[in-house]
Amino acid sequence: MDFRFSPSDDAFRRDARAWLDAHPPAEATPRQWERTLGADGWIGLGWGRTPYGNRTATLTQQVVWAEEYARTPHTPPRLGHIGENLLAPTLLAHGTAAQKDQFLPPIARGEAIWCQGYSEPGAGSDLAAIRTTAIRTPSARTPSARTTSPRPPDTYRVTGQKIWTSHAHEADWCFVLARTEAGSHRHHGLSLLLVPMDQPDGSVEVRPIRQLTGTSEFNEVFFDGARAHPDHVVGGEGNGWRVAMDLLAAERGVSTLAQQIGFGEELERVLEKARDTADPLLRERLVRQWAELRTMRWNALRTLGGGPDPAAPSVAKLLWGGWHQRLGELAMAVRGAAATAGPYDWSESEPYELDAAQRLFLFSRADTIYGGSDEIQRTIIAERVLGLPREARGQ
């Protein structure tokens, strides 16, 4: 399929642009902004026709929306993107009718915020090595012989630690990959459970992780017997690995093109600082950076417009992770020695401050690690696409 924008896509772009211009995001908190988007059906464009209040959009129209959103000044990073772009497609593919009816409408309305409970200490990119458990336990209350009320359902008790969990401190729910079969190994015996973050007994604890930038976008999450309803297992008990892999496949797609809009704006700021540089090596690096960004865009459009490609998500991650890291290095190189000094006077009694270029440099150091490290992406390409011998792994 040749990926082209049609006249109807241009009309959709005008509608999206008009709506964004009429709804200044700076006037709303992140949660209020999610509800604003949901009220007019801008959440779930890629879900297809559903009864949950979302607009339907073609693939090209989803690209148009993502690009216009990224171009709009001061639009915040989406607080609800994990629920919209990861959990919702997974429920549509694997969820029961009851799960869809319970969880999709609040996501579409921008009311429910989700986080992802996958990575663990010692099991970051190697997802099959997770140790978090979910043990099904009988209800504590036994029905009386004198009553006809049904026995209360069993409960899963989730115990373990997740790490690098985005939005955990703001989330209402977490989808958690856990072991539901005692003694299971690797990808066997796993299940995907939907766990409420607000547990009355305090069995879910969230601890922010302070990063090089001084901010805390990620968190550690500790589950100490947290409860999950038995009807909230997606795809059935023991099928967690298959469901989790389908969910990860949804993680890269239209959003990659929107991400590249942001990359382009960052590159433009670096170029502006370098307008007068006479260093031929630095100029060559800047031109190469621009050319690689254009190549990434056309590759993303190609993979969106084509059929299933098991290598596409891993190739995309390798491309943008390294590119963004090199951009951070370029931002520092352009400024020379001045890049080592912060924008304000610093004292030990105050947290250090960074400017935008310094934050870019420090934060992008993680780009080749989170979301599946470069080593893992290369292993996926080698084993699943090129058919090379599998790497030996522990049991």
mmCIF file of C-alpha atoms in Angstrom:
data_model
loop_
_atom_site.group_PDB
_atom_site.id
_atom_site.type_symbol
_atom_site.label_atom_id
_atom_site.label_comp_id
_atom_site.label_asym_id
_atom_site.label_seq_id
_atom_site.Cartn_x
_atom_site.Cartn_y
_atom_site.Cartn_z
ATOM 1 C CA MET A 1 0.000 0.000 0.000
ATOM 2 C CA ASP A 2 1.330 3.436 -0.977
ATOM 3 C CA PHE A 3 0.929 5.768 2.007
ATOM 4 C CA ARG A 4 -0.565 9.029 0.722
ATOM 5 C CA PHE A 5 -2.621 11.843 2.208
ATOM 6 C CA SER A 6 -5.940 12.339 0.398
ATOM 7 C CA PRO A 7 -8.268 15.366 0.102
ATOM 8 C CA SER A 8 -10.380 13.898 2.908
ATOM 9 C CA ASP A 9 -7.253 13.790 5.067
ATOM 10 C CA ASP A 10 -6.677 17.475 4.325
ATOM 11 C CA ALA A 11 -10.234 18.226 5.438
ATOM 12 C CA PHE A 12 -9.673 16.206 8.586
ATOM 13 C CA ARG A 13 -6.474 18.197 9.208
ATOM 14 C CA ARG A 14 -8.403 21.468 8.966
ATOM 15 C CA ASP A 15 -11.004 20.175 11.442
ATOM 16 C CA ALA A 16 -8.311 19.030 13.865
ATOM 17 C CA ARG A 17 -6.456 22.321 13.535
ATOM 18 C CA ALA A 18 -9.625 24.332 14.155
ATOM 19 C CA TRP A 19 -10.497 22.285 17.245
ATOM 20 C CA LEU A 20 -7.011 22.585 18.728
ATOM 21 C CA ASP A 21 -6.965 26.338 18.098
ATOM 22 C CA ALA A 22 -10.332 26.684 19.847
ATOM 23 C CA HIS A 23 -9.248 24.686 22.928
ATOM 24 C CA PRO A 24 -6.038 26.140 24.432
ATOM 25 C CA PRO A 25 -4.471 23.312 26.445
ATOM 26 C CA ALA A 26 -2.563 25.708 28.689
ATOM 27 C CA GLU A 27 -5.814 26.605 30.432
ATOM 28 C CA ALA A 28 -6.370 23.029 31.712
ATOM 29 C CA THR A 29 -4.624 20.640 34.082
ATOM 30 C CA PRO A 30 -3.443 17.364 32.491
ATOM 31 C CA ARG A 31 -6.520 15.515 33.809
ATOM 32 C CA GLN A 32 -8.874 18.272 32.684
ATOM 33 C CA TRP A 33 -7.246 18.214 29.266
ATOM 34 C CA GLU A 34 -7.855 14.471 28.950
ATOM 35 C CA ARG A 35 -11.548 15.026 29.707
ATOM 36 C CA THR A 36 -11.688 17.846 27.164
ATOM 37 C CA LEU A 37 -10.254 15.564 24.492
ATOM 38 C CA GLY A 38 -12.640 12.775 25.487
ATOM 39 C CA ALA A 39 -15.729 14.989 25.499
ATOM 40 C CA ASP A 40 -15.296 15.706 21.782
ATOM 41 C CA GLY A 41 -14.270 12.172 20.825
ATOM 42 C CA TRP A 42 -10.555 12.760 20.181
ATOM 43 C CA ILE A 43 -9.524 9.747 22.280
ATOM 44 C CA GLY A 44 -9.514 6.354 20.566
ATOM 45 C CA LEU A 45 -9.330 7.407 16.921
ATOM 46 C CA GLY A 46 -7.716 4.088 16.036
ATOM 47 C CA TRP A 47 -10.178 1.845 17.866
ATOM 48 C CA GLY A 48 -12.573 1.543 14.949
ATOM 49 C CA ARG A 49 -16.337 1.955 15.306
ATOM 50 C CA THR A 50 -17.303 1.312 18.925
ATOM 51 C CA PRO A 51 -20.177 2.416 21.193
ATOM 52 C CA TYR A 52 -17.794 4.229 23.549
ATOM 53 C CA GLY A 53 -17.958 7.784 22.158
ATOM 54 C CA ASN A 54 -14.701 7.883 20.191
ATOM 55 C CA ARG A 55 -14.407 9.300 16.692
ATOM 56 C CA THR A 56 -13.375 6.888 13.976
ATOM 57 C CA ALA A 57 -10.445 7.817 11.767
ATOM 58 C CA THR A 58 -8.495 6.169 8.994
ATOM 59 C CA LEU A 59 -4.825 5.419 9.499
ATOM 60 C CA THR A 60 -3.796 8.534 7.588
ATOM 61 C CA GLN A 61 -6.222 10.642 9.628
ATOM 62 C CA GLN A 62 -4.707 9.278 12.835
ATOM 63 C CA VAL A 63 -1.322 10.437 11.533
ATOM 64 C CA VAL A 64 -2.817 13.851 10.740
ATOM 65 C CA TRP A 65 -4.216 14.214 14.273
ATOM 66 C CA ALA A 66 -0.963 13.116 15.909
ATOM 67 C CA GLU A 67 1.058 15.567 13.818
ATOM 68 C CA GLU A 68 -1.280 18.506 14.404
ATOM 69 C CA TYR A 69 -1.320 17.771 18.122
ATOM 70 C CA ALA A 70 2.480 17.713 18.218
ATOM 71 C CA ARG A 71 2.666 21.004 16.302
ATOM 72 C CA THR A 72 0.341 22.828 18.685
ATOM 73 C CA PRO A 73 2.248 25.048 21.133
ATOM 74 C CA HIS A 74 2.056 24.079 24.795
ATOM 75 C CA THR A 75 0.103 20.845 24.315
ATOM 76 C CA PRO A 76 1.047 18.647 27.266
ATOM 77 C CA PRO A 77 2.324 15.078 26.910
ATOM 78 C CA ARG A 78 -0.756 12.872 26.958
ATOM 79 C CA LEU A 79 -1.528 11.617 30.452
ATOM 80 C CA GLY A 80 -3.932 8.993 29.087
ATOM 81 C CA HIS A 81 -1.892 7.623 26.204
ATOM 82 C CA ILE A 82 -1.085 4.316 27.950
ATOM 83 C CA GLY A 83 -4.747 3.493 28.394
ATOM 84 C CA GLU A 84 -5.716 4.736 24.947
ATOM 85 C CA ASN A 85 -2.889 3.330 22.834
ATOM 86 C CA LEU A 86 -1.777 0.233 24.750
ATOM 87 C CA LEU A 87 -4.525 -1.179 26.958
ATOM 88 C CA ALA A 88 -7.538 -0.307 24.801
ATOM 89 C CA PRO A 89 -6.320 -2.094 21.623
ATOM 90 C CA THR A 90 -5.404 -5.073 23.802
ATOM 91 C CA LEU A 91 -8.888 -5.209 25.328
ATOM 92 C CA LEU A 92 -10.462 -4.874 21.889
ATOM 93 C CA ALA A 93 -8.398 -7.864 20.720
ATOM 94 C CA HIS A 94 -8.388 -10.071 23.830
ATOM 95 C CA GLY A 95 -10.843 -8.693 26.383
ATOM 96 C CA THR A 96 -14.244 -10.044 27.306
ATOM 97 C CA ALA A 97 -17.384 -8.079 26.539
ATOM 98 C CA ALA A 98 -17.673 -7.213 30.242
ATOM 99 C CA GLN A 99 -14.067 -5.950 30.361
ATOM 100 C CA LYS A 100 -14.615 -3.755 27.316
ATOM 101 C CA ASP A 101 -17.841 -2.321 28.721
ATOM 102 C CA GLN A 102 -16.235 -1.582 32.094
ATOM 103 C CA PHE A 103 -12.866 -0.177 31.085
ATOM 104 C CA LEU A 104 -13.121 1.364 27.605
ATOM 105 C CA PRO A 105 -15.757 4.078 28.260
ATOM 106 C CA PRO A 106 -13.753 5.767 31.074
ATOM 107 C CA ILE A 107 -10.656 5.749 28.841
ATOM 108 C CA ALA A 108 -12.627 7.260 25.950
ATOM 109 C CA ARG A 109 -14.004 9.977 28.244
ATOM 110 C CA GLY A 110 -10.500 10.806 29.525
ATOM 111 C CA GLU A 111 -11.466 9.865 33.072
ATOM 112 C CA ALA A 112 -9.334 6.771 33.780
ATOM 113 C CA ILE A 113 -5.533 7.011 33.790
ATOM 114 C CA TRP A 114 -3.514 3.807 33.396
ATOM 115 C CA CYS A 115 0.088 2.761 33.937
ATOM 116 C CA GLN A 116 1.981 -0.315 32.734
ATOM 117 C CA GLY A 117 3.359 -2.882 35.186
ATOM 118 C CA TYR A 118 5.902 -4.777 33.090
ATOM 119 C CA SER A 119 9.584 -4.109 33.880
ATOM 120 C CA GLU A 120 11.102 -5.247 37.170
ATOM 121 C CA PRO A 121 14.513 -4.958 38.824
ATOM 122 C CA GLY A 122 16.520 -7.687 37.092
ATOM 123 C CA ALA A 123 13.824 -8.114 34.441
ATOM 124 C CA GLY A 124 13.709 -4.896 32.470
ATOM 125 C CA SER A 125 14.091 -5.706 28.807
ATOM 126 C CA ASP A 126 13.967 -9.464 29.539
ATOM 127 C CA LEU A 127 10.260 -9.509 30.264
ATOM 128 C CA ALA A 128 10.059 -13.307 30.558
ATOM 129 C CA ALA A 129 12.195 -13.144 33.728
ATOM 130 C CA ILE A 130 9.582 -11.355 35.851
ATOM 131 C CA ARG A 131 9.004 -12.571 39.416
ATOM 132 C CA THR A 132 5.851 -10.703 40.489
ATOM 133 C CA THR A 133 3.207 -13.250 41.498
ATOM 134 C CA ALA A 134 -0.575 -13.212 41.515
ATOM 135 C CA ILE A 135 -2.009 -15.951 43.712
ATOM 136 C CA ARG A 136 -5.700 -16.741 43.517
ATOM 137 C CA THR A 137 -7.122 -16.999 47.018
ATOM 138 C CA PRO A 138 -10.636 -17.969 48.170
ATOM 139 C CA SER A 139 -12.883 -15.264 49.532
ATOM 140 C CA ALA A 140 -12.559 -14.703 53.277
ATOM 141 C CA ARG A 141 -16.336 -14.811 53.722
ATOM 142 C CA THR A 142 -18.187 -18.106 53.458
ATOM 143 C CA PRO A 143 -21.930 -17.896 52.736
ATOM 144 C CA SER A 144 -24.168 -18.978 55.580
ATOM 145 C CA ALA A 145 -26.225 -22.128 55.191
ATOM 146 C CA ARG A 146 -29.287 -20.003 56.005
ATOM 147 C CA THR A 147 -28.795 -17.648 53.067
ATOM 148 C CA THR A 148 -29.058 -18.140 49.341
ATOM 149 C CA SER A 149 -26.598 -15.361 48.508
ATOM 150 C CA PRO A 150 -23.804 -16.553 46.203
ATOM 151 C CA ARG A 151 -20.302 -17.126 47.433
ATOM 152 C CA PRO A 152 -18.124 -14.031 46.911
ATOM 153 C CA PRO A 153 -15.608 -14.450 44.068
ATOM 154 C CA ASP A 154 -12.031 -15.427 44.683
ATOM 155 C CA THR A 155 -9.373 -12.714 44.638
ATOM 156 C CA TYR A 156 -5.912 -12.528 43.142
ATOM 157 C CA ARG A 157 -3.291 -11.223 45.571
ATOM 158 C CA VAL A 158 -0.476 -9.524 43.643
ATOM 159 C CA THR A 159 2.969 -9.358 45.252
ATOM 160 C CA GLY A 160 6.172 -7.996 43.713
ATOM 161 C CA GLN A 161 7.912 -4.884 42.428
ATOM 162 C CA LYS A 162 7.665 -3.042 39.112
ATOM 163 C CA ILE A 163 10.044 -0.316 38.003
ATOM 164 C CA TRP A 164 10.277 2.508 35.438
ATOM 165 C CA THR A 165 6.495 2.832 35.655
ATOM 166 C CA SER A 166 5.388 6.012 33.888
ATOM 167 C CA HIS A 167 2.459 7.929 35.462
ATOM 168 C CA ALA A 168 2.152 5.466 38.347
ATOM 169 C CA HIS A 169 1.855 8.381 40.776
ATOM 170 C CA GLU A 170 -1.152 9.676 38.812
ATOM 171 C CA ALA A 171 -2.742 6.436 37.594
ATOM 172 C CA ASP A 172 -6.062 4.959 38.681
ATOM 173 C CA TRP A 173 -5.276 1.472 37.321
ATOM 174 C CA CYS A 174 -2.266 -0.608 36.326
ATOM 175 C CA PHE A 175 -2.152 -3.569 33.942
ATOM 176 C CA VAL A 176 0.284 -5.963 35.572
ATOM 177 C CA LEU A 177 2.099 -8.922 34.042
ATOM 178 C CA ALA A 178 2.485 -11.495 36.820
ATOM 179 C CA ARG A 179 3.024 -15.213 37.421
ATOM 180 C CA THR A 180 -0.225 -16.998 38.217
ATOM 181 C CA GLU A 181 1.241 -20.514 38.013
ATOM 182 C CA ALA A 182 3.524 -21.512 40.870
ATOM 183 C CA GLY A 183 6.913 -22.820 39.726
ATOM 184 C CA SER A 184 6.515 -21.586 36.150
ATOM 185 C CA HIS A 185 9.512 -20.301 34.198
ATOM 186 C CA ARG A 186 10.147 -17.783 31.447
ATOM 187 C CA HIS A 187 7.063 -17.039 29.325
ATOM 188 C CA HIS A 188 4.967 -19.864 30.792
ATOM 189 C CA GLY A 189 2.407 -19.347 33.558
ATOM 190 C CA LEU A 190 1.990 -15.586 33.088
ATOM 191 C CA SER A 191 -1.233 -13.575 33.157
ATOM 192 C CA LEU A 192 -2.136 -9.935 32.515
ATOM 193 C CA LEU A 193 -4.218 -8.534 35.382
ATOM 194 C CA LEU A 194 -5.979 -5.179 35.735
ATOM 195 C CA VAL A 195 -5.165 -3.878 39.218
ATOM 196 C CA PRO A 196 -6.656 -0.767 40.896
ATOM 197 C CA MET A 197 -3.939 1.509 42.267
ATOM 198 C CA ASP A 198 -6.061 2.847 45.126
ATOM 199 C CA GLN A 199 -6.214 -0.129 47.487
ATOM 200 C CA PRO A 200 -7.915 0.461 50.859
ATOM 201 C CA ASP A 201 -5.253 -1.449 52.783
ATOM 202 C CA GLY A 202 -2.344 0.477 51.254
ATOM 203 C CA SER A 203 -1.001 -2.614 49.487
ATOM 204 C CA VAL A 204 0.186 -0.535 46.510
ATOM 205 C CA GLU A 205 3.080 1.848 47.163
ATOM 206 C CA VAL A 206 4.501 4.233 44.562
ATOM 207 C CA ARG A 207 7.990 5.717 44.944
ATOM 208 C CA PRO A 208 9.253 8.308 42.425
ATOM 209 C CA ILE A 209 12.659 7.677 40.825
ATOM 210 C CA ARG A 210 14.775 10.817 40.600
ATOM 211 C CA GLN A 211 16.679 11.017 37.327
ATOM 212 C CA LEU A 212 19.753 12.846 36.034
ATOM 213 C CA THR A 213 17.520 15.766 35.079
ATOM 214 C CA GLY A 214 16.295 16.126 38.672
ATOM 215 C CA THR A 215 12.739 15.195 37.650
ATOM 216 C CA SER A 216 10.755 12.026 38.373
ATOM 217 C CA GLU A 217 8.727 10.883 35.352
ATOM 218 C CA PHE A 218 9.197 7.229 36.325
ATOM 219 C CA ASN A 219 8.373 5.336 39.504
ATOM 220 C CA GLU A 220 8.890 2.143 41.434
ATOM 221 C CA VAL A 221 5.665 0.354 42.350
ATOM 222 C CA PHE A 222 5.485 -2.167 45.191
ATOM 223 C CA PHE A 223 2.569 -4.617 45.381
ATOM 224 C CA ASP A 224 2.130 -6.223 48.790
ATOM 225 C CA GLY A 225 -0.863 -8.516 48.388
ATOM 226 C CA ALA A 226 -2.778 -6.024 46.231
ATOM 227 C CA ARG A 227 -6.187 -7.309 45.167
ATOM 228 C CA ALA A 228 -7.285 -7.972 41.578
ATOM 229 C CA HIS A 229 -10.706 -9.303 40.597
ATOM 230 C CA PRO A 230 -10.699 -12.707 38.845
ATOM 231 C CA ASP A 231 -12.796 -11.226 36.032
ATOM 232 C CA HIS A 232 -10.005 -8.738 35.341
ATOM 233 C CA VAL A 233 -7.548 -11.176 33.739
ATOM 234 C CA VAL A 234 -7.143 -10.214 30.081
ATOM 235 C CA GLY A 235 -7.070 -13.132 27.636
ATOM 236 C CA GLY A 236 -7.519 -15.752 30.348
ATOM 237 C CA GLU A 237 -5.191 -17.107 33.016
ATOM 238 C CA GLY A 238 -1.860 -18.375 31.707
ATOM 239 C CA ASN A 239 -2.093 -16.491 28.392
ATOM 240 C CA GLY A 240 -0.250 -13.414 29.593
ATOM 241 C CA TRP A 241 2.795 -13.779 27.365
ATOM 242 C CA ARG A 242 0.751 -13.780 24.142
ATOM 243 C CA VAL A 243 -1.350 -10.849 25.328
ATOM 244 C CA ALA A 244 1.728 -8.928 26.497
ATOM 245 C CA MET A 245 3.482 -9.378 23.157
ATOM 246 C CA ASP A 246 0.421 -8.124 21.254
ATOM 247 C CA LEU A 247 0.304 -5.122 23.583
ATOM 248 C CA LEU A 248 3.959 -4.283 22.955
ATOM 249 C CA ALA A 249 3.351 -4.466 19.197
ATOM 250 C CA ALA A 250 0.796 -1.664 19.620
ATOM 251 C CA GLU A 251 3.362 0.476 21.435
ATOM 252 C CA ARG A 252 4.959 1.720 18.237
ATOM 253 C CA GLY A 253 2.863 3.103 15.393
ATOM 254 C CA VAL A 254 1.183 6.405 14.658
ATOM 255 C CA SER A 255 2.717 7.906 17.804
ATOM 256 C CA THR A 256 6.172 7.498 16.222
ATOM 257 C CA LEU A 257 5.308 10.137 13.620
ATOM 258 C CA ALA A 258 4.092 12.559 16.264
ATOM 259 C CA GLN A 259 7.293 11.922 18.196
ATOM 260 C CA GLN A 260 9.273 12.916 15.117
ATOM 261 C CA ILE A 261 7.506 16.278 15.002
ATOM 262 C CA GLY A 262 8.865 16.948 18.486
ATOM 263 C CA PHE A 263 12.299 15.735 17.401
ATOM 264 C CA GLY A 264 12.182 18.166 14.488
ATOM 265 C CA GLU A 265 11.451 21.086 16.796
ATOM 266 C CA GLU A 266 14.350 20.092 19.057
ATOM 267 C CA LEU A 267 16.652 19.832 16.037
ATOM 268 C CA GLU A 268 15.559 23.272 14.827
ATOM 269 C CA ARG A 269 16.542 24.799 18.174
ATOM 270 C CA VAL A 270 19.978 23.175 17.939
ATOM 271 C CA LEU A 271 20.375 24.409 14.342
ATOM 272 C CA GLU A 272 19.451 27.927 15.392
ATOM 273 C CA LYS A 273 22.289 27.901 17.923
ATOM 274 C CA ALA A 274 24.681 26.627 15.224
ATOM 275 C CA ARG A 275 23.817 29.069 12.416
ATOM 276 C CA ASP A 276 27.163 30.850 12.587
ATOM 277 C CA THR A 277 29.427 27.888 13.265
ATOM 278 C CA ALA A 278 32.398 27.528 10.923
ATOM 279 C CA ASP A 279 33.391 24.067 12.156
ATOM 280 C CA PRO A 280 33.055 21.791 9.079
ATOM 281 C CA LEU A 281 32.841 18.599 11.158
ATOM 282 C CA LEU A 282 30.057 20.028 13.293
ATOM 283 C CA ARG A 283 28.177 21.213 10.204
ATOM 284 C CA GLU A 284 28.468 17.722 8.705
ATOM 285 C CA ARG A 285 27.003 16.199 11.877
ATOM 286 C CA LEU A 286 24.094 18.636 11.793
ATOM 287 C CA VAL A 287 23.299 17.856 8.144
ATOM 288 C CA ARG A 288 23.464 14.138 8.847
ATOM 289 C CA GLN A 289 21.115 14.577 11.797
ATOM 290 C CA TRP A 290 18.587 16.390 9.585
ATOM 291 C CA ALA A 291 18.829 13.735 6.853
ATOM 292 C CA GLU A 292 18.386 10.876 9.312
ATOM 293 C CA LEU A 293 15.233 12.466 10.729
ATOM 294 C CA ARG A 294 13.734 12.689 7.242
ATOM 295 C CA THR A 295 14.669 9.057 6.632
ATOM 296 C CA MET A 296 12.976 8.001 9.880
ATOM 297 C CA ARG A 297 9.779 9.759 8.812
ATOM 298 C CA TRP A 298 9.631 8.017 5.454
ATOM 299 C CA ASN A 299 10.436 4.688 7.065
ATOM 300 C CA ALA A 300 7.614 5.193 9.581
ATOM 301 C CA LEU A 301 5.170 6.037 6.797
ATOM 302 C CA ARG A 302 6.344 2.997 4.840
ATOM 303 C CA THR A 303 5.795 0.597 7.720
ATOM 304 C CA LEU A 304 2.397 2.096 8.571
ATOM 305 C CA GLY A 305 1.233 1.723 4.999
ATOM 306 C CA GLY A 306 2.538 -1.808 4.533
ATOM 307 C CA GLY A 307 1.566 -5.201 5.881
ATOM 308 C CA PRO A 308 2.703 -6.868 9.120
ATOM 309 C CA ASP A 309 6.449 -6.577 9.648
ATOM 310 C CA PRO A 310 7.882 -8.263 12.754
ATOM 311 C CA ALA A 311 11.077 -6.230 12.466
ATOM 312 C CA ALA A 312 9.449 -2.800 12.152
ATOM 313 C CA PRO A 313 8.987 -1.973 15.864
ATOM 314 C CA SER A 314 12.553 -2.993 16.738
ATOM 315 C CA VAL A 315 14.088 -1.179 13.769
ATOM 316 C CA ALA A 316 12.134 1.972 14.631
ATOM 317 C CA LYS A 317 13.257 1.853 18.260
ATOM 318 C CA LEU A 318 16.905 1.417 17.239
ATOM 319 C CA LEU A 319 16.649 4.331 14.807
ATOM 320 C CA TRP A 320 15.013 6.927 17.021
ATOM 321 C CA GLY A 321 16.770 5.972 20.260
ATOM 322 C CA GLY A 322 20.237 6.465 18.812
ATOM 323 C CA TRP A 323 19.182 9.523 16.799
ATOM 324 C CA HIS A 324 17.766 11.334 19.817
ATOM 325 C CA GLN A 325 20.828 10.532 21.901
ATOM 326 C CA ARG A 326 23.107 11.943 19.204
ATOM 327 C CA LEU A 327 20.950 15.077 19.066
ATOM 328 C CA GLY A 328 21.540 15.635 22.783
ATOM 329 C CA GLU A 329 25.266 15.295 22.222
ATOM 330 C CA LEU A 330 25.072 17.756 19.323
ATOM 331 C CA ALA A 331 23.209 20.277 21.462
ATOM 332 C CA MET A 332 26.140 20.257 23.869
ATOM 333 C CA ALA A 333 28.795 20.333 21.132
ATOM 334 C CA VAL A 334 27.232 23.386 19.491
ATOM 335 C CA ARG A 335 27.456 25.371 22.719
ATOM 336 C CA GLY A 336 30.960 24.264 23.609
ATOM 337 C CA ALA A 337 32.225 24.916 27.133
ATOM 338 C CA ALA A 338 29.163 27.059 27.935
ATOM 339 C CA ALA A 339 27.057 23.886 27.924
ATOM 340 C CA THR A 340 28.586 22.816 31.238
ATOM 341 C CA ALA A 341 27.128 25.795 33.132
ATOM 342 C CA GLY A 342 23.521 25.955 34.247
ATOM 343 C CA PRO A 343 21.222 28.875 33.443
ATOM 344 C CA TYR A 344 21.174 30.092 37.068
ATOM 345 C CA ASP A 345 23.596 30.380 39.958
ATOM 346 C CA TRP A 346 23.684 27.122 41.877
ATOM 347 C CA SER A 347 24.020 26.492 45.602
ATOM 348 C CA GLU A 348 24.018 23.297 47.621
ATOM 349 C CA SER A 349 20.804 24.362 49.349
ATOM 350 C CA GLU A 350 18.831 24.555 46.088
ATOM 351 C CA PRO A 351 18.151 21.875 43.444
ATOM 352 C CA TYR A 352 20.161 22.426 40.286
ATOM 353 C CA GLU A 353 18.471 23.938 37.268
ATOM 354 C CA LEU A 354 18.912 22.908 33.644
ATOM 355 C CA ASP A 355 18.041 24.596 30.395
ATOM 356 C CA ALA A 356 16.218 22.775 27.570
ATOM 357 C CA ALA A 357 19.388 21.641 25.799
ATOM 358 C CA GLN A 358 20.915 20.248 28.988
ATOM 359 C CA ARG A 359 17.699 18.353 29.804
ATOM 360 C CA LEU A 360 17.699 16.959 26.276
ATOM 361 C CA PHE A 361 21.276 15.724 26.652
ATOM 362 C CA LEU A 362 20.767 14.102 30.061
ATOM 363 C CA PHE A 363 17.328 12.607 29.451
ATOM 364 C CA SER A 364 18.275 11.153 26.061
ATOM 365 C CA ARG A 365 20.973 9.021 27.711
ATOM 366 C CA ALA A 366 18.122 6.646 28.603
ATOM 367 C CA ASP A 367 16.666 6.454 25.078
ATOM 368 C CA THR A 368 18.689 3.376 24.147
ATOM 369 C CA ILE A 369 17.631 1.580 27.341
ATOM 370 C CA TYR A 370 13.969 2.136 28.157
ATOM 371 C CA GLY A 371 11.226 0.615 26.033
ATOM 372 C CA GLY A 372 13.508 -2.322 25.268
ATOM 373 C CA SER A 373 17.265 -1.765 25.153
ATOM 374 C CA ASP A 374 19.218 -1.698 21.901
ATOM 375 C CA GLU A 375 20.659 -5.122 22.734
ATOM 376 C CA ILE A 376 17.176 -6.597 23.081
ATOM 377 C CA GLN A 377 15.978 -5.004 19.828
ATOM 378 C CA ARG A 378 18.948 -6.461 17.941
ATOM 379 C CA THR A 379 18.270 -9.879 19.455
ATOM 380 C CA ILE A 380 14.624 -9.705 18.318
ATOM 381 C CA ILE A 381 15.696 -8.844 14.775
ATOM 382 C CA ALA A 382 18.351 -11.568 14.747
ATOM 383 C CA GLU A 383 16.133 -14.363 16.078
ATOM 384 C CA ARG A 384 12.636 -13.545 14.834
ATOM 385 C CA VAL A 385 13.440 -11.945 11.482
ATOM 386 C CA LEU A 386 16.839 -13.198 10.306
ATOM 387 C CA GLY A 387 16.383 -16.674 11.808
ATOM 388 C CA LEU A 388 19.762 -16.722 13.549
ATOM 389 C CA PRO A 389 20.348 -19.216 16.399
ATOM 390 C CA ARG A 390 18.671 -18.239 19.647
ATOM 391 C CA GLU A 391 20.748 -16.804 22.425
ATOM 392 C CA ALA A 392 21.205 -19.116 25.425
ATOM 393 C CA ARG A 393 19.070 -17.975 28.375
ATOM 394 C CA GLY A 394 18.741 -19.084 31.966
ATOM 395 C CA GLN A 395 15.697 -21.070 33.020
#
